[in-house]
mmCIF file of C-alpha atoms in Angstrom:
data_model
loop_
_atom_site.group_PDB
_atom_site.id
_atom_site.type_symbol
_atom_site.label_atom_id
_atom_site.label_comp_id
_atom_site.label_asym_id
_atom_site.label_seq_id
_atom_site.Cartn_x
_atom_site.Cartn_y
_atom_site.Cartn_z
ATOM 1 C CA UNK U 12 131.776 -29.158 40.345
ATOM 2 C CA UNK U 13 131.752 -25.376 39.820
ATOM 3 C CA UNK U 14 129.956 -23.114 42.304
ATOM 4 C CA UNK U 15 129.268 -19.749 43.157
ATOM 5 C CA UNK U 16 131.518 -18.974 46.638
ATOM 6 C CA UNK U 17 129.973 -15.315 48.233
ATOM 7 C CA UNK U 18 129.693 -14.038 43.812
ATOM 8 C CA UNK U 19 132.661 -16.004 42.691
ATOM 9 C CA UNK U 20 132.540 -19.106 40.127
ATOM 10 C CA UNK U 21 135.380 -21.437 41.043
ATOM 11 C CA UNK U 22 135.763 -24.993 41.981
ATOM 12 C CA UNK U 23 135.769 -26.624 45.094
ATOM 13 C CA UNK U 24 136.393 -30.301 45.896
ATOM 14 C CA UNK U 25 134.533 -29.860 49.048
ATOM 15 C CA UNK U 26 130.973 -27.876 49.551
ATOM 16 C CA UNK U 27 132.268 -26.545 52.967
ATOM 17 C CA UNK U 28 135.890 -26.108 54.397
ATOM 18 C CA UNK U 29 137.582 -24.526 57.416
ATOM 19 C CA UNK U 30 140.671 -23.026 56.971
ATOM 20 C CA UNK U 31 141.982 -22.877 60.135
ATOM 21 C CA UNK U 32 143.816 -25.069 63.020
ATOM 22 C CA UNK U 33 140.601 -23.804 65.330
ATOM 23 C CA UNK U 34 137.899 -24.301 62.901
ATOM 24 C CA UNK U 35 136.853 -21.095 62.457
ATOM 25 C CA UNK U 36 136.510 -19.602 58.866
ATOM 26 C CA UNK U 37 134.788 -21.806 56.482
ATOM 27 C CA UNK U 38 134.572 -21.519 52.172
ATOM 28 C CA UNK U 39 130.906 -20.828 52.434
ATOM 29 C CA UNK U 40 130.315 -22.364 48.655
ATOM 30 C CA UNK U 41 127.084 -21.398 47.234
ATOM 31 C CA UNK U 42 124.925 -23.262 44.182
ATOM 32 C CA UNK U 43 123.864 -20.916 41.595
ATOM 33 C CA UNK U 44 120.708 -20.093 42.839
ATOM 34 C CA UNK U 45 122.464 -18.423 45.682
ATOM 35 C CA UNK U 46 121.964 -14.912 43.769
ATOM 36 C CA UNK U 47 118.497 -14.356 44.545
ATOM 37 C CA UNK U 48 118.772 -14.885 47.866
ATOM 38 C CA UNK U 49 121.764 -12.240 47.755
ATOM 39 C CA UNK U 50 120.050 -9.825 45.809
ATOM 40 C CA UNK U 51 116.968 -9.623 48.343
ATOM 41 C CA UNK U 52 118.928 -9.108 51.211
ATOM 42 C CA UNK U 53 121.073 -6.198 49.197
ATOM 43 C CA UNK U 54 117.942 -4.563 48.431
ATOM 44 C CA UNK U 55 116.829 -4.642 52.238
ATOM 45 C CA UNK U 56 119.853 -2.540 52.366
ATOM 46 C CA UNK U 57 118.479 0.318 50.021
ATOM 47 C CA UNK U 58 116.669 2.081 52.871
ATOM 48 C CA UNK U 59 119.889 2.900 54.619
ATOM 49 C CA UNK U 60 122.084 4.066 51.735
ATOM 50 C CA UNK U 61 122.056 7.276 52.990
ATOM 51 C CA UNK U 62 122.828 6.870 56.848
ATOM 52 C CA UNK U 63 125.458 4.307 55.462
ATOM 53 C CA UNK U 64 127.336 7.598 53.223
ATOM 54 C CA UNK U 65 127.045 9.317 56.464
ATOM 55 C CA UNK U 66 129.034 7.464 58.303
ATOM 56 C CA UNK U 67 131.016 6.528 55.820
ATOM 57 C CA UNK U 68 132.289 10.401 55.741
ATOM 58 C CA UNK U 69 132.383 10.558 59.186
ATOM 59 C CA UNK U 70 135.036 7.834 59.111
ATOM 60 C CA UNK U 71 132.893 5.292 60.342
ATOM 61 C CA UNK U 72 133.398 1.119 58.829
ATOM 62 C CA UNK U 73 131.205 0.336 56.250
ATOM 63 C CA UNK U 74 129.795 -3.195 58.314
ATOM 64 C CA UNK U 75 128.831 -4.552 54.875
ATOM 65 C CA UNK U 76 130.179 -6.989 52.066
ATOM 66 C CA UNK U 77 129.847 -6.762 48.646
ATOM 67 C CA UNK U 78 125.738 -5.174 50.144
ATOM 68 C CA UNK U 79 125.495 -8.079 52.014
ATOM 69 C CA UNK U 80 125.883 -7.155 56.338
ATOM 70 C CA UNK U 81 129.053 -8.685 57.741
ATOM 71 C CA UNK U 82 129.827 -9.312 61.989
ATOM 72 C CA UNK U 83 133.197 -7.886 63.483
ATOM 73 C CA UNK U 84 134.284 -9.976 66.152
ATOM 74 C CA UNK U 85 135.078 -7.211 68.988
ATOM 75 C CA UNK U 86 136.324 -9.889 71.690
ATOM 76 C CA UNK U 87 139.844 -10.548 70.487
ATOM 77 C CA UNK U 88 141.156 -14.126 70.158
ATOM 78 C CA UNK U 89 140.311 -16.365 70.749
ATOM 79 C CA UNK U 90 136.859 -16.299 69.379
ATOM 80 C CA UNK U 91 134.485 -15.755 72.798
ATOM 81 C CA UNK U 92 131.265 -18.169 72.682
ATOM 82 C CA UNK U 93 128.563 -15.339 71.953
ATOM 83 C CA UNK U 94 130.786 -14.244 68.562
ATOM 84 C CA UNK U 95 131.557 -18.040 67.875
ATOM 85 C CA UNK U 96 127.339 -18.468 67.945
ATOM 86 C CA UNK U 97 126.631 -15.389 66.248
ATOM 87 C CA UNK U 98 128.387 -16.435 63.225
ATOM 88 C CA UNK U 99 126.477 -19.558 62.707
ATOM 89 C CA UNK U 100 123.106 -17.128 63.003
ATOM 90 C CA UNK U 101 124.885 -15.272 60.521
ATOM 91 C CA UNK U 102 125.923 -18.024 58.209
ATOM 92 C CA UNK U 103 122.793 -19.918 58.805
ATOM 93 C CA UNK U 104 120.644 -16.523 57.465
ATOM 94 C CA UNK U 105 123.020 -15.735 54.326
ATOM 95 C CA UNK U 106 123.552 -18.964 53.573
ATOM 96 C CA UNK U 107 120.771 -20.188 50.763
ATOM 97 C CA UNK U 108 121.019 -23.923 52.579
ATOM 98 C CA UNK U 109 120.105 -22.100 55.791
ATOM 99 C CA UNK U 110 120.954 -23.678 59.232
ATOM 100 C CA UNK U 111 121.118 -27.417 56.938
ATOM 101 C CA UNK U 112 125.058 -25.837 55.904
ATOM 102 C CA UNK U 113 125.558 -24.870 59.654
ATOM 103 C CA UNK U 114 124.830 -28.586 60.532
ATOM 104 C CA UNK U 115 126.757 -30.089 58.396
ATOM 105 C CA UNK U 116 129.857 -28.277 58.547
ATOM 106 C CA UNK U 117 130.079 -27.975 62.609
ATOM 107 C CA UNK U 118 129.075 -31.968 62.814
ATOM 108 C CA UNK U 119 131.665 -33.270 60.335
ATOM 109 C CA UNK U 120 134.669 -35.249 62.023
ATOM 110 C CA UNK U 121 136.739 -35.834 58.766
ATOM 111 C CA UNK U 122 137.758 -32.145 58.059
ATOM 112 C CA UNK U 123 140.907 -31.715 56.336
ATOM 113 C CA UNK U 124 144.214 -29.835 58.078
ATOM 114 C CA UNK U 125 144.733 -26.846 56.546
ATOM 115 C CA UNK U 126 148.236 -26.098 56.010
ATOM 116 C CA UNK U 127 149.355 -22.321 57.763
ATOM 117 C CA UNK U 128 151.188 -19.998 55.609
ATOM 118 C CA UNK U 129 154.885 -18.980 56.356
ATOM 119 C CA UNK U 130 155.498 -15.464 56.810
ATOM 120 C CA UNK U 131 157.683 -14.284 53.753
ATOM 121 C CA UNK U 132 161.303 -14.053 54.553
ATOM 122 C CA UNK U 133 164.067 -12.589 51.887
ATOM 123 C CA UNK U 134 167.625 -12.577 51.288
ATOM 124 C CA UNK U 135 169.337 -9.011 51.075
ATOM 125 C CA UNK U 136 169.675 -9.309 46.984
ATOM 126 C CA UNK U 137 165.834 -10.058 46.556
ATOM 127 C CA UNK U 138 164.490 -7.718 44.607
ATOM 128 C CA UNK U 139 161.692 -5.350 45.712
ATOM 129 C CA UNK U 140 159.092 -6.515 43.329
ATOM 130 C CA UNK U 141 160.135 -10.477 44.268
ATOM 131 C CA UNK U 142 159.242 -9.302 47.562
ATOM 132 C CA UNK U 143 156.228 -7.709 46.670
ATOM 133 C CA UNK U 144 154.702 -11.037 44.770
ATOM 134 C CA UNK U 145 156.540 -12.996 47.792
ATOM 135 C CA UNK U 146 154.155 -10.580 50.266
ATOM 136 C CA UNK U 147 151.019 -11.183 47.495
ATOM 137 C CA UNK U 148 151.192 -14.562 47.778
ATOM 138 C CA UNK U 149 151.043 -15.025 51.698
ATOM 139 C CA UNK U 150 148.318 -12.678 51.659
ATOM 140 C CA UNK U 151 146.055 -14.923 49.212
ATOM 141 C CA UNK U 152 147.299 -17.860 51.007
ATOM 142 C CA UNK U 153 145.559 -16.969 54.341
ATOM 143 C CA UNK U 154 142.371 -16.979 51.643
ATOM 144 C CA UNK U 155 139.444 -14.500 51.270
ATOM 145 C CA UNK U 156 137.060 -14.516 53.936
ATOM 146 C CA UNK U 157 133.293 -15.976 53.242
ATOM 147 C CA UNK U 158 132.271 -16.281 57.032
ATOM 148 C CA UNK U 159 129.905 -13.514 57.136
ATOM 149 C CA UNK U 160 132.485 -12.172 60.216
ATOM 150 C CA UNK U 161 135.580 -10.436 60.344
ATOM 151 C CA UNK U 162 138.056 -11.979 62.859
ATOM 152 C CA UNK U 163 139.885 -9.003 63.532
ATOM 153 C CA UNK U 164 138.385 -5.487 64.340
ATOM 154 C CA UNK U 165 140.260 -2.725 62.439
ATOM 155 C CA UNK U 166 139.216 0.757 63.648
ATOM 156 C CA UNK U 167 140.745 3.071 61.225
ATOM 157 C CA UNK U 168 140.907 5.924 63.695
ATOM 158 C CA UNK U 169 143.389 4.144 65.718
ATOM 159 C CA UNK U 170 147.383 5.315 65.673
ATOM 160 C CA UNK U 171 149.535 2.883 63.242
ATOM 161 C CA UNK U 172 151.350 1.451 65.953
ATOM 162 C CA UNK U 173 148.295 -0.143 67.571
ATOM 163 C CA UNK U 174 146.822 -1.561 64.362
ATOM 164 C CA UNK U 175 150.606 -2.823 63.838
ATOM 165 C CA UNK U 176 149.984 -4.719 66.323
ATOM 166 C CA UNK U 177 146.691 -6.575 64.824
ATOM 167 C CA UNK U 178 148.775 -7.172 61.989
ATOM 168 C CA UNK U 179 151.051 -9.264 64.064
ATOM 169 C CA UNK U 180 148.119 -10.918 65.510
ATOM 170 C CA UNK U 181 147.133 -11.601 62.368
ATOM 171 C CA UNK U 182 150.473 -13.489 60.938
ATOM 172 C CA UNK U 183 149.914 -15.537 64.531
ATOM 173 C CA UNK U 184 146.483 -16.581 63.929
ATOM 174 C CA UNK U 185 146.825 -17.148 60.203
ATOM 175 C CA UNK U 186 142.518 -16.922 59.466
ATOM 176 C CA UNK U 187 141.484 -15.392 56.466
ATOM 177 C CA UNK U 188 141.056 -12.174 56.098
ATOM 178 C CA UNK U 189 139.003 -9.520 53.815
ATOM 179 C CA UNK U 190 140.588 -6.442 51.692
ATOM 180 C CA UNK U 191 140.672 -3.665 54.869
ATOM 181 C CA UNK U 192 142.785 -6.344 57.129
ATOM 182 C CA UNK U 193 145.052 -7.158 53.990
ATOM 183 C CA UNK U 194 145.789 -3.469 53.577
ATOM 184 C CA UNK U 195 147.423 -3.151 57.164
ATOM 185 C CA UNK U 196 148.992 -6.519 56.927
ATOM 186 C CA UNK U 197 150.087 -5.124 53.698
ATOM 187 C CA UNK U 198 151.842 -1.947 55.382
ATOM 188 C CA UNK U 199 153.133 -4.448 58.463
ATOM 189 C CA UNK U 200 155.022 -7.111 56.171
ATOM 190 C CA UNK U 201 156.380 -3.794 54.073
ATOM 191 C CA UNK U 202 157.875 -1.657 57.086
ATOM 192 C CA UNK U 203 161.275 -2.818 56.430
ATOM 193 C CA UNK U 204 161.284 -1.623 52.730
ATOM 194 C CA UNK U 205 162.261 1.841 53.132
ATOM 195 C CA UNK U 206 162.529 2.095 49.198
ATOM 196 C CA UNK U 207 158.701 1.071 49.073
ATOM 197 C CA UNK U 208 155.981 3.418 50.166
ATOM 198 C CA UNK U 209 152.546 2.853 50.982
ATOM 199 C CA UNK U 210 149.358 4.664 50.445
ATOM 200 C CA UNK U 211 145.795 3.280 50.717
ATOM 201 C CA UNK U 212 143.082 3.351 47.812
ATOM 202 C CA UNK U 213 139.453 3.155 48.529
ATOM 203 C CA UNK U 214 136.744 2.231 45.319
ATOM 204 C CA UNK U 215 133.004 3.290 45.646
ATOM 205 C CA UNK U 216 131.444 1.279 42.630
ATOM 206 C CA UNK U 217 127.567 0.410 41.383
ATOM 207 C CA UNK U 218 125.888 -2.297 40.142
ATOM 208 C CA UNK U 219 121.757 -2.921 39.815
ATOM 209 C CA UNK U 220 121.115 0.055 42.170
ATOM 210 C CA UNK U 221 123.523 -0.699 44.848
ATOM 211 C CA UNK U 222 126.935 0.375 45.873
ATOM 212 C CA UNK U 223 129.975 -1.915 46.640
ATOM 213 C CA UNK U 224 133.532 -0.705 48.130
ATOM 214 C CA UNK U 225 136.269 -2.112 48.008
ATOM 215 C CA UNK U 226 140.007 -1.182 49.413
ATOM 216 C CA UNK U 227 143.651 -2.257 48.216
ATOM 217 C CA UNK U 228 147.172 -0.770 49.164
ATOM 218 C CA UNK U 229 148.607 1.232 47.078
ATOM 219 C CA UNK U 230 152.343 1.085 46.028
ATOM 220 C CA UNK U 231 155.259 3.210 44.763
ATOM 221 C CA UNK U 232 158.905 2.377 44.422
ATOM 222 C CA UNK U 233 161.597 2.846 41.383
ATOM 223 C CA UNK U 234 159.295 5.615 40.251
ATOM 224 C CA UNK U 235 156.391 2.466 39.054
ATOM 225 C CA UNK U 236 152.691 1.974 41.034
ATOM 226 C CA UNK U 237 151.510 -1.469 41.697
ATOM 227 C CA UNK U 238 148.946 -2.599 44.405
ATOM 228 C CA UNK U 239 148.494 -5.272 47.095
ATOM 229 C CA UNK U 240 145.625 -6.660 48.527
ATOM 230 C CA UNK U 241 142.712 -9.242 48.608
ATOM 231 C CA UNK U 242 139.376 -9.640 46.602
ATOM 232 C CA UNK U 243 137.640 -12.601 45.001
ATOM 233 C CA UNK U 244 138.280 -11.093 42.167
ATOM 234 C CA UNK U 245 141.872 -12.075 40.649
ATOM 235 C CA UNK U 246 141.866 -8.683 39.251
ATOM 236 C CA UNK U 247 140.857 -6.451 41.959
ATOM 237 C CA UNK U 248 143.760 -6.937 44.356
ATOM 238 C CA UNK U 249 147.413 -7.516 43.345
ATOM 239 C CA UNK U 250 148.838 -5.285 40.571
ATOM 240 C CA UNK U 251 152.564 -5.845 40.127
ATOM 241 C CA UNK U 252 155.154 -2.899 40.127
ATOM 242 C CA UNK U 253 154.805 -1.733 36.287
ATOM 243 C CA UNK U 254 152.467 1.467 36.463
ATOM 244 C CA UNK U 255 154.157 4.469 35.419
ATOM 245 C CA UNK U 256 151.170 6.909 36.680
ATOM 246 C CA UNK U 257 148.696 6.840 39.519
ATOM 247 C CA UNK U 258 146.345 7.238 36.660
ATOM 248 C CA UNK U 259 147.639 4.075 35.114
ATOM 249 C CA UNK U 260 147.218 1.981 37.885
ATOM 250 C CA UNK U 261 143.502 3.667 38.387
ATOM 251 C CA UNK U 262 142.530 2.627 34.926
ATOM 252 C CA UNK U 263 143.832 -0.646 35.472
ATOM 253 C CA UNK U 264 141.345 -1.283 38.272
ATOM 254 C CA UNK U 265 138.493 0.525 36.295
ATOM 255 C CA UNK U 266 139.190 -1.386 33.638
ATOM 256 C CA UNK U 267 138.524 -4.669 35.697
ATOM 257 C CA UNK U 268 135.036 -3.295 37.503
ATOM 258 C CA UNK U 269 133.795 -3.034 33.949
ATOM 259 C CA UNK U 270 134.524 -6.427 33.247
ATOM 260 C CA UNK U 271 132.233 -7.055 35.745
ATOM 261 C CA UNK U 272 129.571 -4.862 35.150
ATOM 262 C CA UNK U 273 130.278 -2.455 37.996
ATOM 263 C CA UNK U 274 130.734 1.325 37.601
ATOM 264 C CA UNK U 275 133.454 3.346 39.185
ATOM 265 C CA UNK U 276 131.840 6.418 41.210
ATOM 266 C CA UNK U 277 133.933 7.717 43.572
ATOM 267 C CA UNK U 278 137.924 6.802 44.840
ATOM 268 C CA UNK U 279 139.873 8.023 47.875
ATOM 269 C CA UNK U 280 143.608 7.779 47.973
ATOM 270 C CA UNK U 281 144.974 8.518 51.469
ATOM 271 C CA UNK U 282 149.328 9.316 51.748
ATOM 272 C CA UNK U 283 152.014 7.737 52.460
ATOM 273 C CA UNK U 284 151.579 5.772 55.730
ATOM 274 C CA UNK U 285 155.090 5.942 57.818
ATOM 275 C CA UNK U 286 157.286 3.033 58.023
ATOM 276 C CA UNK U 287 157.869 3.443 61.677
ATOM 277 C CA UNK U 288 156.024 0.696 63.529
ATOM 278 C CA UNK U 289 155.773 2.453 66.449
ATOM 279 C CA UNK U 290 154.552 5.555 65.029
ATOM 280 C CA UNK U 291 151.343 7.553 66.716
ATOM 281 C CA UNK U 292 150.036 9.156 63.461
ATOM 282 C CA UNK U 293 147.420 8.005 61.980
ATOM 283 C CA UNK U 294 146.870 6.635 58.170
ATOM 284 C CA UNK U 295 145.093 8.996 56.384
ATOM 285 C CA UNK U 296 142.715 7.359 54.365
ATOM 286 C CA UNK U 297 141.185 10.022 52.187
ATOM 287 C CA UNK U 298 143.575 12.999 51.434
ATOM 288 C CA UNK U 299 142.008 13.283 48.058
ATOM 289 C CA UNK U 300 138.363 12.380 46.651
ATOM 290 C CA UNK U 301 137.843 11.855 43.193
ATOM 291 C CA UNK U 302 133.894 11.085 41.951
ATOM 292 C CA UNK U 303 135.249 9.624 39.079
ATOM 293 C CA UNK U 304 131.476 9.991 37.584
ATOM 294 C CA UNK U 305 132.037 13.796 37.709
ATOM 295 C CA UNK U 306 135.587 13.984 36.596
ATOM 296 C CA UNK U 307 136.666 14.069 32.766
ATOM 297 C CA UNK U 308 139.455 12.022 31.913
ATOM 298 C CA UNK U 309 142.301 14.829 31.457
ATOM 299 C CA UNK U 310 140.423 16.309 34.649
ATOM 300 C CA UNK U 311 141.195 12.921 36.236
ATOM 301 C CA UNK U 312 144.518 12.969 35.514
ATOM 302 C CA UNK U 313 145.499 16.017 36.784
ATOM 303 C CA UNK U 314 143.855 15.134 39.845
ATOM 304 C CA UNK U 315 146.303 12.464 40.350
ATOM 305 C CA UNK U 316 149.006 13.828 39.275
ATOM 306 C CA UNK U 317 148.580 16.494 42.199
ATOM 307 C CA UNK U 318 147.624 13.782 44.575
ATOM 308 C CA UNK U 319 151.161 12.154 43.356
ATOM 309 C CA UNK U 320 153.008 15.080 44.039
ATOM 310 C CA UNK U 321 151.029 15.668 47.647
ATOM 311 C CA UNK U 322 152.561 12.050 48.572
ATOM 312 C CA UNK U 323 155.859 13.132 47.319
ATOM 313 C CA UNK U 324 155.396 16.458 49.470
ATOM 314 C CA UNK U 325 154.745 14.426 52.567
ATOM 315 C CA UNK U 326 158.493 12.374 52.224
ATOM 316 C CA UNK U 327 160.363 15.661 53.376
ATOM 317 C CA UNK U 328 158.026 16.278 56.735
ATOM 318 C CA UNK U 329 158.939 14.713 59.848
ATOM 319 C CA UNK U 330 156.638 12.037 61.784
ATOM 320 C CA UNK U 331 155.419 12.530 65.190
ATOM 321 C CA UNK U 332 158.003 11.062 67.805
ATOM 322 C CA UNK U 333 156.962 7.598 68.605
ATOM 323 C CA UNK U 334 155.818 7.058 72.532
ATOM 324 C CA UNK U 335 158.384 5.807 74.688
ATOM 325 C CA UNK U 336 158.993 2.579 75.669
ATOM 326 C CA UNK U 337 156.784 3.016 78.923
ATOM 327 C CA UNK U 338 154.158 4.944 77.127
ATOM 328 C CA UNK U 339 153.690 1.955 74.648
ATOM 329 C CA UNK U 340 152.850 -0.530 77.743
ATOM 330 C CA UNK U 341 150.264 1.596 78.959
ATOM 331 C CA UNK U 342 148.770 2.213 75.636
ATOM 332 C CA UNK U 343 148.225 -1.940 75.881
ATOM 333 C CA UNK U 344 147.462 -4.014 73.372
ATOM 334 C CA UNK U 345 144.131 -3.007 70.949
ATOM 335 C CA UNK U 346 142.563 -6.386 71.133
ATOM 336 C CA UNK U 347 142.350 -5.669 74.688
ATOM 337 C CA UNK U 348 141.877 -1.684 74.509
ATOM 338 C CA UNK U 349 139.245 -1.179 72.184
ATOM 339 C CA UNK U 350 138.577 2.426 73.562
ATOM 340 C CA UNK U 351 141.879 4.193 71.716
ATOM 341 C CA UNK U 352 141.009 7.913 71.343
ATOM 342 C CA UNK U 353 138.813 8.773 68.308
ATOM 343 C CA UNK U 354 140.605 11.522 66.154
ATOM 344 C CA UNK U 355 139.122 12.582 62.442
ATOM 345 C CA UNK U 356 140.912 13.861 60.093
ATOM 346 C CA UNK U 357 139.357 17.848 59.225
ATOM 347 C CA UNK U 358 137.259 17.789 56.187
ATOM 348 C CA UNK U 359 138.836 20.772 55.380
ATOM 349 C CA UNK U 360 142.150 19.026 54.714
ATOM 350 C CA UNK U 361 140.725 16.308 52.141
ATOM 351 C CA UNK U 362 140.450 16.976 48.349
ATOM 352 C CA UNK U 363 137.515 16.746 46.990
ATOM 353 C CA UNK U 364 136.535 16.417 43.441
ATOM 354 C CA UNK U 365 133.521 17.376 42.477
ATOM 355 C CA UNK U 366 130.400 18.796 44.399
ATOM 356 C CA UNK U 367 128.264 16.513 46.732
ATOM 357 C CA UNK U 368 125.695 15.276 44.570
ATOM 358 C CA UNK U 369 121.811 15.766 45.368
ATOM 359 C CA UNK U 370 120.372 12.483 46.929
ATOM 360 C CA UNK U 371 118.377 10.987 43.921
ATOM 361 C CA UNK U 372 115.844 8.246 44.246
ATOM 362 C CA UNK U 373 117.248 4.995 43.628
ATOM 363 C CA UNK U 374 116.158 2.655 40.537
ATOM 364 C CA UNK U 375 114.783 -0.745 42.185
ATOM 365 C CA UNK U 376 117.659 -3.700 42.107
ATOM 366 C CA UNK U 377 116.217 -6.165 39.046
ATOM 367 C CA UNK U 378 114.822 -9.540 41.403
ATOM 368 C CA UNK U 379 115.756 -11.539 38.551
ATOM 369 C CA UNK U 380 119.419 -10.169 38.217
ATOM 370 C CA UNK U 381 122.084 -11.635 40.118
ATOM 371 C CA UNK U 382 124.203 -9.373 42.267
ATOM 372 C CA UNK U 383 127.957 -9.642 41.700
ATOM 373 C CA UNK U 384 130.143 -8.734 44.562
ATOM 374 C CA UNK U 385 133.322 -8.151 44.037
#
């Protein structure tokens, strides 16, 4: 029977299912009047819009899905008893069957084992775009998150080696995950690829008076862009290694919001994050800012072609030496840690496109639209 799972129409042979060995992370699968229900609590969300940009420049994470408020579980694993009830508020208040879903998911004694996905592994003639799809593919195996929480707490502010780490956790726990997570288990599972580099790309879109973002990993090798990543959208996460430009691959994903009615404003496209695992730089997320809305399409263009030859730039510098051996214990494990320094990137080193636009009143979300969330 189709349904509507958190926006998406697919089917399910089961209205609920966890996906895990400890029961935790469940497809959340809505009936089509689920989009009302959706739309009212995105336009709760209107009156914060602006405090949300805010923070959103200061480097803060954007705590919502698709407009819809999401938990991140701060504890660590496993899942303490205050997060574990939490989500089942959460679920039972998003959730158009209310507490009824909550009920019937946590009392069932028949759930089926859900198998774990193996951790890619290649042999040395594997090709780097076999890798790539090998990579893809675990990715979507650990499945798109619905829960309302995130499992693991990704702090972008924190120094690659410590959010390294959370990627291991996360190949150990095997829950599913949504697109920020799948970006640094993107860069974890593609350390050894020296050939490949990394870079991430972050879409501000628009739909019925509310914004959506979205985030996928960027790739370059053999002088061709692809992408990796996680969405419900088939579109909006993996693109294979075929893109000659940066602008290609950009159109590729506009091309795939419009399909679904959502318009492109703004994208940030950090550098090239450092294959060193061990490394205490951190990712920079937004090296350039393009409001797409502003730009022409040759003006576009040019703007990544420059961004393209920043990354290339960045190839020749030398990384920060990694901490020693000792330094790494005491930095401990960021699960456990959650106070790692907080260090911004200067404003004055991003590229901005555009100037800041003047806050305009927002048109009212139509009550009898649906909100898609991609």
């Amino acid at each position: 029977m189709p349904v509507i799972c958190c926006g998406s129409v697919h089917h399910c042979k089961s209205p609920q299912r966890l996906m895990d060995k400890a029961g935790i992370g469940m497809c959340l699968s809505q009936p089509r009047g689920a989009g009302l229900s959706m739309l009212r609590t995105a336009v709760s969300l209107e009156g914060v819009e602006e405090r949300d940009e805010e923070q959103e420049d200061e480097g803060e994470e954007d705590l919502r899905d698709g407009g819809i408020p999401f938990i991140v579980n701060r504890g660590g694993l496993p899942v303490n008893e205050e997060t574990w009830e939490q989500m089942w508020r959460h679920v039972a208040r998003i959730h158009p069957d209310g507490e009824a879903v909550a009920k019937r998911i946590r009392g069932a004694t028949d759930l089926p084992k859900i198998p774990i996905p193996t951790v890619p592994t290649y042999q040395p003639t594997t090709s780097i775009p076999h890798r790539l799809e090998a990579i893809q593919k675990y990715i979507r195996d650990l499945q798109y998150n619905h829960t309302g929480t995130q499992f693991f707490e990704i702090k972008k502010s924190r120094p690659l080696t410590a959010l390294m780490d959370i990627a291991k956790e996360m190949t150990r726990e095997s829950l599913p995950i949504k697109c920020l997570e799948a970006v640094i288990l993107g860069i974890y599972l593609t350390n050894n690829m020296p050939s490949v580099e990394r870079f991430p790309i972050s879409f501000k879109t628009q739909f019925s008076g509310s914004h959506f973002r979205h985030i996928v990993l960027g790739i370059h090798s053999g002088g061709r862009f692809g992408a990796l990543g996680i969405s419900r959208r088939e579109d909006l996460m993996f693109k294979p290694l075929e893109y000659r430009t940066l602008a290609d691959l950009l159109q590729e994903f506009q091309t795939a919001y419009q399909g679904y009615w959502h318009t492109l404003r703004k994208v940030k496209i950090g550098q090239y994050v450092s294959h060193d695992p061990h490394s205490v730089e951190q990712i920079e997320w937004k090296h350039s800012v393009l409001d797409v809305d502003k730009l022409s399409k040759e003006e576009l263009r040019k703007e990544l072609e420059r961004h393209t030859r920043d990354m290339r730039l960045k190839i020749g510098k030398p990384a920060p030496p990694s901490p020693t051996k000792d330094r790494r214990k005491d930095m401990g494990s960021p699960l456990r840690n959650p106070g790692s320094p907080m260090r911004r990137n200067s404003r004055s080193e991003r590229r901005l496109s555009g100037e800041k636009k003047a806050l305009e009143p927002k048109p009212p979300a139509d009550m009898n639209g649906y909100q898609i969330r991609v």
